[in-house]
PDB file of C-alpha atoms in Angstrom:
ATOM      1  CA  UNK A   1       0.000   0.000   0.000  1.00  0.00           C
ATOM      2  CA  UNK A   2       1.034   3.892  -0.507  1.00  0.00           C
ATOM      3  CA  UNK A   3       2.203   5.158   2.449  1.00  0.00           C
ATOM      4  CA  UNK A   4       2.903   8.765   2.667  1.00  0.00           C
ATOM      5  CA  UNK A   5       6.784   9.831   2.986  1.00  0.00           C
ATOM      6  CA  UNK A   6       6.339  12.864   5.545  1.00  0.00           C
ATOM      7  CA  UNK A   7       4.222  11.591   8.177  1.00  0.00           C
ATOM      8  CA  UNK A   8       4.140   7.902   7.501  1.00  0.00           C
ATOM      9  CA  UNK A   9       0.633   7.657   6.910  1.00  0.00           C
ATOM     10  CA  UNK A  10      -0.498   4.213   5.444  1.00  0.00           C
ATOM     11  CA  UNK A  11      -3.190   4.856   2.383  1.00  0.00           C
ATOM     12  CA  UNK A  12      -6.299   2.283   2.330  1.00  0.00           C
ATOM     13  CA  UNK A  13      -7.379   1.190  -0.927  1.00  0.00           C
ATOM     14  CA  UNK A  14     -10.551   3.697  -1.008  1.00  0.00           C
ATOM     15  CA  UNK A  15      -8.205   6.714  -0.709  1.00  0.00           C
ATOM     16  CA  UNK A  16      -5.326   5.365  -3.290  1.00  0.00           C
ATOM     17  CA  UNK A  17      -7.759   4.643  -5.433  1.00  0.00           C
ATOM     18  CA  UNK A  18      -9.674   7.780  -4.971  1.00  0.00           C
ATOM     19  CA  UNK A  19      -6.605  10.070  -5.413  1.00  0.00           C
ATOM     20  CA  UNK A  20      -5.509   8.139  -8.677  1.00  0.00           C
ATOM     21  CA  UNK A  21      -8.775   8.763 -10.280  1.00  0.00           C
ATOM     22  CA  UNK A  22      -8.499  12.264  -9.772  1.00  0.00           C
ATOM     23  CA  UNK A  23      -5.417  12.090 -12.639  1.00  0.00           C
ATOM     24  CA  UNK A  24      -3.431  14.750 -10.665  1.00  0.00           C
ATOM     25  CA  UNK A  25       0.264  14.393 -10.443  1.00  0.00           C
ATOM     26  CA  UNK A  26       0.236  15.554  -6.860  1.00  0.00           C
ATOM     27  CA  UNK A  27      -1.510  13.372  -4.472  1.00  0.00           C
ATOM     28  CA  UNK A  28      -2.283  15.062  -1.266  1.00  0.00           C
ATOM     29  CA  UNK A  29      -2.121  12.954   1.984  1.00  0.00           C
ATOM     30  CA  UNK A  30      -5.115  12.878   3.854  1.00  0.00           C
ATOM     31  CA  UNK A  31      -3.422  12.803   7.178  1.00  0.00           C
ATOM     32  CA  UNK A  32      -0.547  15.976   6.615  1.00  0.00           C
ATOM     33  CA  UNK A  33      -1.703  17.539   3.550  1.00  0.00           C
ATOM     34  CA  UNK A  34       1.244  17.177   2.409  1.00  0.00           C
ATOM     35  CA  UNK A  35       2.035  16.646  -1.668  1.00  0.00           C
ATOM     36  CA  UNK A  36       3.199  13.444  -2.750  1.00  0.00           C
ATOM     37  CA  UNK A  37       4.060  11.847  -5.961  1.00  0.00           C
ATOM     38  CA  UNK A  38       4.035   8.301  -7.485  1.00  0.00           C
ATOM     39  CA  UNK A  39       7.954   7.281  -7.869  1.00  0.00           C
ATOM     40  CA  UNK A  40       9.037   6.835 -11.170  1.00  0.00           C
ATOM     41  CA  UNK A  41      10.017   3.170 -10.710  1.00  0.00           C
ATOM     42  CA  UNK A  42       5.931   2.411  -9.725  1.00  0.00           C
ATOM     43  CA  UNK A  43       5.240   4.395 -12.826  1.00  0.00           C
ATOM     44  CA  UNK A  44       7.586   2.536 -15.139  1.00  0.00           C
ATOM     45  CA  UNK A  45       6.173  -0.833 -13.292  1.00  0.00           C
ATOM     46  CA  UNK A  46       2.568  -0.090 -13.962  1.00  0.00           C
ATOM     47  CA  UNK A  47       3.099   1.137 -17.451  1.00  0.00           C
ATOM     48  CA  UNK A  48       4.444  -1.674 -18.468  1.00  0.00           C
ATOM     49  CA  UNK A  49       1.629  -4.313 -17.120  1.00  0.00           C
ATOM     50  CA  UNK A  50      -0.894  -2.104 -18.667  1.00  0.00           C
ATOM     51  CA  UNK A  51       0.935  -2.428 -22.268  1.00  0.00           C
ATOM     52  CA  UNK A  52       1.413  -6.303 -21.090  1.00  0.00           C
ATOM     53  CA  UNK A  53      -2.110  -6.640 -20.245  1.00  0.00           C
ATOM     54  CA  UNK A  54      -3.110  -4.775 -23.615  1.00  0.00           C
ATOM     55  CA  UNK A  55      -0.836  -7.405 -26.066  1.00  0.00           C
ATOM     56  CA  UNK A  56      -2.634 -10.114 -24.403  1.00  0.00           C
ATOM     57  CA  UNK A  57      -5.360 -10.306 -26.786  1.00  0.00           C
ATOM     58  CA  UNK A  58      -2.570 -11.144 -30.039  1.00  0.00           C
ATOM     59  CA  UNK A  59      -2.006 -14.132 -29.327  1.00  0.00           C
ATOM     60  CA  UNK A  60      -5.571 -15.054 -28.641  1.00  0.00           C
ATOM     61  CA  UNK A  61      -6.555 -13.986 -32.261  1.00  0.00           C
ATOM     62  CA  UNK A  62      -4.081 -15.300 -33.771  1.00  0.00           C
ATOM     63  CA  UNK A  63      -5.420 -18.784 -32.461  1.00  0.00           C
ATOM     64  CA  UNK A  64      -8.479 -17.893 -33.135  1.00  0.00           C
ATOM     65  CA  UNK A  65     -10.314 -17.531 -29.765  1.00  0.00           C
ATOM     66  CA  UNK A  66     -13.924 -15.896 -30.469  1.00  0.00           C
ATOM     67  CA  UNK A  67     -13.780 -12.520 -30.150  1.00  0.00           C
ATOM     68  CA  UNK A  68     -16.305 -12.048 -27.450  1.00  0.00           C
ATOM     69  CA  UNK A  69     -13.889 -14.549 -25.005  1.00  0.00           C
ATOM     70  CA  UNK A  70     -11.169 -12.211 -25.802  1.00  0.00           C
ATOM     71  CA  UNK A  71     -13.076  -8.732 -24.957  1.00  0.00           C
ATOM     72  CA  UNK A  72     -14.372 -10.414 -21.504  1.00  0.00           C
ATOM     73  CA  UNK A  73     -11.272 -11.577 -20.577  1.00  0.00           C
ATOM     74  CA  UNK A  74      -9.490  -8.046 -21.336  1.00  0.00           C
ATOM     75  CA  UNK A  75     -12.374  -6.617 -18.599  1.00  0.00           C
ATOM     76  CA  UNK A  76     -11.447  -8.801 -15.880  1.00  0.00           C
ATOM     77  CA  UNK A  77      -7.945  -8.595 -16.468  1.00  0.00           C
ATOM     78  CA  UNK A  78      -8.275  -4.746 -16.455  1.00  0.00           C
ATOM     79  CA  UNK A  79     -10.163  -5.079 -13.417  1.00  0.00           C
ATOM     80  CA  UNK A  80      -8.260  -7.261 -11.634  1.00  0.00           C
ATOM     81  CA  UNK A  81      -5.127  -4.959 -12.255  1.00  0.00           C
ATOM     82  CA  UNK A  82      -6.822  -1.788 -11.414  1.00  0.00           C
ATOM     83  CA  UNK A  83      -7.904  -3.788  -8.051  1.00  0.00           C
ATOM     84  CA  UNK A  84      -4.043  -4.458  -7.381  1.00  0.00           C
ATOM     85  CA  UNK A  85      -2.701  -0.976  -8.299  1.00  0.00           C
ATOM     86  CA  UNK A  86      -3.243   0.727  -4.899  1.00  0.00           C
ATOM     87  CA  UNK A  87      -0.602  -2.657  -3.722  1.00  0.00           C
ATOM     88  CA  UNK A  88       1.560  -1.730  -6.459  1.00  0.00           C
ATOM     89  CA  UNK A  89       2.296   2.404  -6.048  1.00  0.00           C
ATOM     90  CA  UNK A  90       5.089   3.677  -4.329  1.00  0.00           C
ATOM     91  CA  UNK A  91       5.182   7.720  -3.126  1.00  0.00           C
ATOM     92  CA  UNK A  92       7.682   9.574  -3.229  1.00  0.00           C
ATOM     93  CA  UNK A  93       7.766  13.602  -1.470  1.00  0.00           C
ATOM     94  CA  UNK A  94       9.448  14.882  -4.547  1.00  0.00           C
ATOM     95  CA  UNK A  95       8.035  14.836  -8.119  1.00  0.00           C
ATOM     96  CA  UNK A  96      10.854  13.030  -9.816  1.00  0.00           C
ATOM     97  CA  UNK A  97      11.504  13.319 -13.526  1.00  0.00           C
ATOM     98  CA  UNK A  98      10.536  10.256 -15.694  1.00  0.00           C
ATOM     99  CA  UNK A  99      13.799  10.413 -17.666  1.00  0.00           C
TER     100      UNK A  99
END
């Protein structure tokens, strides 16, 4: 789980998820106010098992899996990984450049 680097704060799923969805770069911690971004190395992580998750459906066509068995199993994978993000983020107190 997040946990804020000022005060130490652990973030429950509700919040993490709740600040991601706002698609700000600063997340504010609900305990110290204080601005906190996701570290580059989470970003890099959950970039790439998005793009992962999004090449899954290749291979399935090219062995010719019915379509419809391909789109529902995209949904629950995106769900399933949206449901582990707020596991997978690491803060950081500084807003760290990507390259």
């Amino acid at each position: 789980m997040a946990t804020c680097k000022h005060c130490g704060h652990k973030w429950g799923w509700k919040e993490t998820i709740a600040q991601l969805f706002s698609f700000k770069r600063k997340l504010k911690c609900t305990n110290c106010h204080t601005n906190q971004y996701i570290s580059v190395k989470s970003r890099n992580q959950l970039s790439i098992v998005g793009i992962l998750i999004s090449l899954i459906f290749v291979p399935l066509i090219s062995f010719g899996v019915p379509l419809r068995y391909i789109i529902t199993s995209e949904i629950l994978i995106y769900v399933f990984y949206i449901g582990l993000i707020p596991f997978l983020i690491k803060l950081s107190d500084q807003e760290e450049v990507f390259w």
